PDB file of C-alpha atoms in Angstrom:
ATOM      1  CA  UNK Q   1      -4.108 -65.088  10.869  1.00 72.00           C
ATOM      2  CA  UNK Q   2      -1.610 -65.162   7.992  1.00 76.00           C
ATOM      3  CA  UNK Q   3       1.335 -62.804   8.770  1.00 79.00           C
ATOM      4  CA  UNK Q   4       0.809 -62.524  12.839  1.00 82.00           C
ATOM      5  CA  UNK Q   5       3.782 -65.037  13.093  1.00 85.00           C
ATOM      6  CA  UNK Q   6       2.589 -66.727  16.560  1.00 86.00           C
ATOM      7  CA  UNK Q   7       2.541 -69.945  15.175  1.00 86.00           C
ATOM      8  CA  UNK Q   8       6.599 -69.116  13.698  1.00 88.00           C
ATOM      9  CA  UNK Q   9       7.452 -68.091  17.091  1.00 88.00           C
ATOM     10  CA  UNK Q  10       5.913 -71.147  19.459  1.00 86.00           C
ATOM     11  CA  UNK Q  11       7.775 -73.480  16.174  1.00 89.00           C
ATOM     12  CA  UNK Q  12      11.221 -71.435  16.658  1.00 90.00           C
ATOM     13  CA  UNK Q  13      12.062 -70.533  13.070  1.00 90.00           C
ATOM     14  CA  UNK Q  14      12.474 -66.949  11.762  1.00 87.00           C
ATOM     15  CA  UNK Q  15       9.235 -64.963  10.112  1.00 84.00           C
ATOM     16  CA  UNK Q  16       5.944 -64.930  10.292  1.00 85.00           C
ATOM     17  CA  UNK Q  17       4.762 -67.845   8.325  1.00 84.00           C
ATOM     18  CA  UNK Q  18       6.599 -70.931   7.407  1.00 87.00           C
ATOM     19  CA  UNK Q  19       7.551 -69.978   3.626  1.00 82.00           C
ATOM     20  CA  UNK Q  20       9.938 -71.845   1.889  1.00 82.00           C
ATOM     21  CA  UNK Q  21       9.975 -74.405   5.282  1.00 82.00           C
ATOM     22  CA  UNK Q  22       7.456 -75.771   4.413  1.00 85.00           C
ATOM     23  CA  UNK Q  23       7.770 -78.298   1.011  1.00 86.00           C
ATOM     24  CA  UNK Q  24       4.361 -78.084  -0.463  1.00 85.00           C
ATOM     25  CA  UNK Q  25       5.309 -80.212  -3.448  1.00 88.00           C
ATOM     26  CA  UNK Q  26       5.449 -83.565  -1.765  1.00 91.00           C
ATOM     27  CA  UNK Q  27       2.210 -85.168  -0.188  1.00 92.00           C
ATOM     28  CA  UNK Q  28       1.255 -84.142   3.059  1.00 92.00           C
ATOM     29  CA  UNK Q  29       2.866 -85.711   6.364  1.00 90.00           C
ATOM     30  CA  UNK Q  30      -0.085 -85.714   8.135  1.00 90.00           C
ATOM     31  CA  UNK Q  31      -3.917 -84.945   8.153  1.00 90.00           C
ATOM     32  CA  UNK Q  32      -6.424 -83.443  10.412  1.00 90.00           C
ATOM     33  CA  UNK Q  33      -9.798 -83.053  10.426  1.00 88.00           C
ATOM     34  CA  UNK Q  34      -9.895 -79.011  11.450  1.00 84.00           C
ATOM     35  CA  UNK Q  35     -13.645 -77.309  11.828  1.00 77.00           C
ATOM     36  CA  UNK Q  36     -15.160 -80.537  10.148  1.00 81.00           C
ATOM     37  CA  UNK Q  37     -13.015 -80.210   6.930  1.00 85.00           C
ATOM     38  CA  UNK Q  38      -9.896 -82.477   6.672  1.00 90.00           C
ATOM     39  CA  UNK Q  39      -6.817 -80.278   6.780  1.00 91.00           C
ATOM     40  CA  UNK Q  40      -3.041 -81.553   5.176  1.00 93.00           C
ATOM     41  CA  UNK Q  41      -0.279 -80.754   7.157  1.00 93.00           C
ATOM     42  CA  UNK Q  42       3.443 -80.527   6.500  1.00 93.00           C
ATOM     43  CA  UNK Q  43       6.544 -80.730   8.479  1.00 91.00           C
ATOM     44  CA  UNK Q  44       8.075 -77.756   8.293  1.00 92.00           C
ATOM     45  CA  UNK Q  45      11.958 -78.054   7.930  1.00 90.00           C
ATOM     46  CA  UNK Q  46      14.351 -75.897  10.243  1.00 88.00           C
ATOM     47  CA  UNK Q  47      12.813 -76.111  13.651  1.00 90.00           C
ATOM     48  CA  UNK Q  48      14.894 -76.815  16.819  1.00 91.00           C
ATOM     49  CA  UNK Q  49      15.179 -80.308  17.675  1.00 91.00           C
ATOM     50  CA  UNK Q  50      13.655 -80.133  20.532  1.00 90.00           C
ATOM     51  CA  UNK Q  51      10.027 -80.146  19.061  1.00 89.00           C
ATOM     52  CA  UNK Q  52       7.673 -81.251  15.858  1.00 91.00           C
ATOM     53  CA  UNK Q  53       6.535 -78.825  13.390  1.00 92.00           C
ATOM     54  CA  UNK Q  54       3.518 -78.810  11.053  1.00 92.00           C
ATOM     55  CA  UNK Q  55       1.884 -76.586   9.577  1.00 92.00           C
ATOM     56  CA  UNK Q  56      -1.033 -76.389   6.828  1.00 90.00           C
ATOM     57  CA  UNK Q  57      -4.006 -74.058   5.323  1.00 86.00           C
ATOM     58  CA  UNK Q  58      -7.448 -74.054   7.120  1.00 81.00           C
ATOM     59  CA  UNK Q  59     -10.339 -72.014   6.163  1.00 78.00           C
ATOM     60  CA  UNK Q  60      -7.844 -68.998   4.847  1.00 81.00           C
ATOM     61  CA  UNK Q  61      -5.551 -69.363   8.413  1.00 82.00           C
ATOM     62  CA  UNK Q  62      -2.701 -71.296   9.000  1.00 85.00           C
ATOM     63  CA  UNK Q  63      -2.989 -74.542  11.341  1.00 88.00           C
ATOM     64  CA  UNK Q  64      -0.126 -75.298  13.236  1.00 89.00           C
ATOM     65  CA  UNK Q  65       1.019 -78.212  15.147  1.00 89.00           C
ATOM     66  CA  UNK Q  66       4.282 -77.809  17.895  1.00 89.00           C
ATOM     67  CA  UNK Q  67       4.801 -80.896  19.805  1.00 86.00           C
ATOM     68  CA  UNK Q  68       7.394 -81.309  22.433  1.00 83.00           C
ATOM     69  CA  UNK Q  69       9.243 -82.912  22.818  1.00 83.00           C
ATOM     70  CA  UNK Q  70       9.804 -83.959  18.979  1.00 82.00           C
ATOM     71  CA  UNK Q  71       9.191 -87.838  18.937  1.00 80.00           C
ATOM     72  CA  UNK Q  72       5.751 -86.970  19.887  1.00 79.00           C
ATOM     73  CA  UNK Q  73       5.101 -85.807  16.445  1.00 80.00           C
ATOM     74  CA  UNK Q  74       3.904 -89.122  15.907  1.00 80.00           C
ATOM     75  CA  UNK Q  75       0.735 -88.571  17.169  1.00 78.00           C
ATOM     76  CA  UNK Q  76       0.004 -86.735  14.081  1.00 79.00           C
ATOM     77  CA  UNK Q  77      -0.241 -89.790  12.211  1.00 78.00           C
ATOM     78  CA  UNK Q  78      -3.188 -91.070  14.374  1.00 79.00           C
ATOM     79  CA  UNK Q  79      -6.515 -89.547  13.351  1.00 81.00           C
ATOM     80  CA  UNK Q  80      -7.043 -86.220  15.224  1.00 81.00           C
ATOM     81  CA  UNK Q  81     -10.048 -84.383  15.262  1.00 82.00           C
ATOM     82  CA  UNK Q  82      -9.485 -80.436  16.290  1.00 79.00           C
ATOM     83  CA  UNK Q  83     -12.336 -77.812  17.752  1.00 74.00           C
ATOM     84  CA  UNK Q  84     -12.383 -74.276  16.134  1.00 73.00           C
ATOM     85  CA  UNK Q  85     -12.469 -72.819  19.856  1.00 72.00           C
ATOM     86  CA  UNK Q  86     -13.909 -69.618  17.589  1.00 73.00           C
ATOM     87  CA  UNK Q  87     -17.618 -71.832  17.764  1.00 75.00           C
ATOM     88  CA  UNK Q  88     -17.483 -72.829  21.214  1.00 74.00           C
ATOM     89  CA  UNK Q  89     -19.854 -71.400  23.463  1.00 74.00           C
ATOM     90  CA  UNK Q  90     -19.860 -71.651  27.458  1.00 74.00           C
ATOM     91  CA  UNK Q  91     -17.780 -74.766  27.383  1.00 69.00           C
ATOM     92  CA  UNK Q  92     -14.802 -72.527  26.312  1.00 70.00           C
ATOM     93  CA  UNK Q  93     -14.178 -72.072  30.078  1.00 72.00           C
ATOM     94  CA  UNK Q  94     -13.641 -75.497  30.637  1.00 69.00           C
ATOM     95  CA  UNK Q  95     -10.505 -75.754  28.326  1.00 70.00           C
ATOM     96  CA  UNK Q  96      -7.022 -75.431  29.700  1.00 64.00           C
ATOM     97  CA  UNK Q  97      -4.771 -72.673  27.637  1.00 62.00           C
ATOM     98  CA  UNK Q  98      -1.094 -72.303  28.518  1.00 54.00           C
ATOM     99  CA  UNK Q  99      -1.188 -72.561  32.459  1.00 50.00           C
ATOM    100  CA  UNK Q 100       0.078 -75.748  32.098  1.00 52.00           C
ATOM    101  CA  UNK Q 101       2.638 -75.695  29.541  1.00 60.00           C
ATOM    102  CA  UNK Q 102       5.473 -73.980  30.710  1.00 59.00           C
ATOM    103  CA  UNK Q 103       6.781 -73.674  27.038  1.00 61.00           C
ATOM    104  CA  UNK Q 104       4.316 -71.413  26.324  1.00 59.00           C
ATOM    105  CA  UNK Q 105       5.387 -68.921  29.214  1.00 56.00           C
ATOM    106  CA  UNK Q 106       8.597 -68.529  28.002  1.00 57.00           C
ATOM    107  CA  UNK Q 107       9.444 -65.411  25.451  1.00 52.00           C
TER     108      UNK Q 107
END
């Protein structure tokens, strides 16, 4: 949801949204196709080193991307295809969330 600032917090920059980090002037670093609609996504500027940043608009939310370690932000150049886990059904128990990222236990 706009304003939450989850997204902010996991990328390590200050606010709730990515504001004037993100430079929606230029063409979009990468593209994904979110919830069957493709998605452009940004890097957004001022993040710790340590990771890869995007963020971009989907369906009225914002889509983020936070890769670690950074040079893995590459893989947002290949063609990625993301599941609104929002749809899923019974199969949602079968995905993996944050047990086995330790990044994502930290506060």
């Amino acid at each position: 949801e706009l304003g939450v600032g989850l997204g902010a917090h996991y990328a390590g920059i200050d606010g709730p949204d990515p504001g004037p980090s993100l430079n929606v002037e230029k063409p979009p670093d990468a593209k994904v196709l979110a919830g069957g609609r493709p998605t452009p996504l940004w890097h957004v500027s001022g993040a710790p080193v340590d990771r890869a940043v995007f963020a971009g608009e989907a369906r009225g939310l914002w889509l983020w991307a936070v890769v670690w370690p950074e040079q893995s932000g590459l893989l947002m150049y290949d063609e990625l295809v993301l599941a609104d886990l929002r749809d899923a059904g019974a199969e949602l128990e079968l995905v993996p969330c944050g047990a086995l990222s330790p990044r994502l236990l930290r506060p």
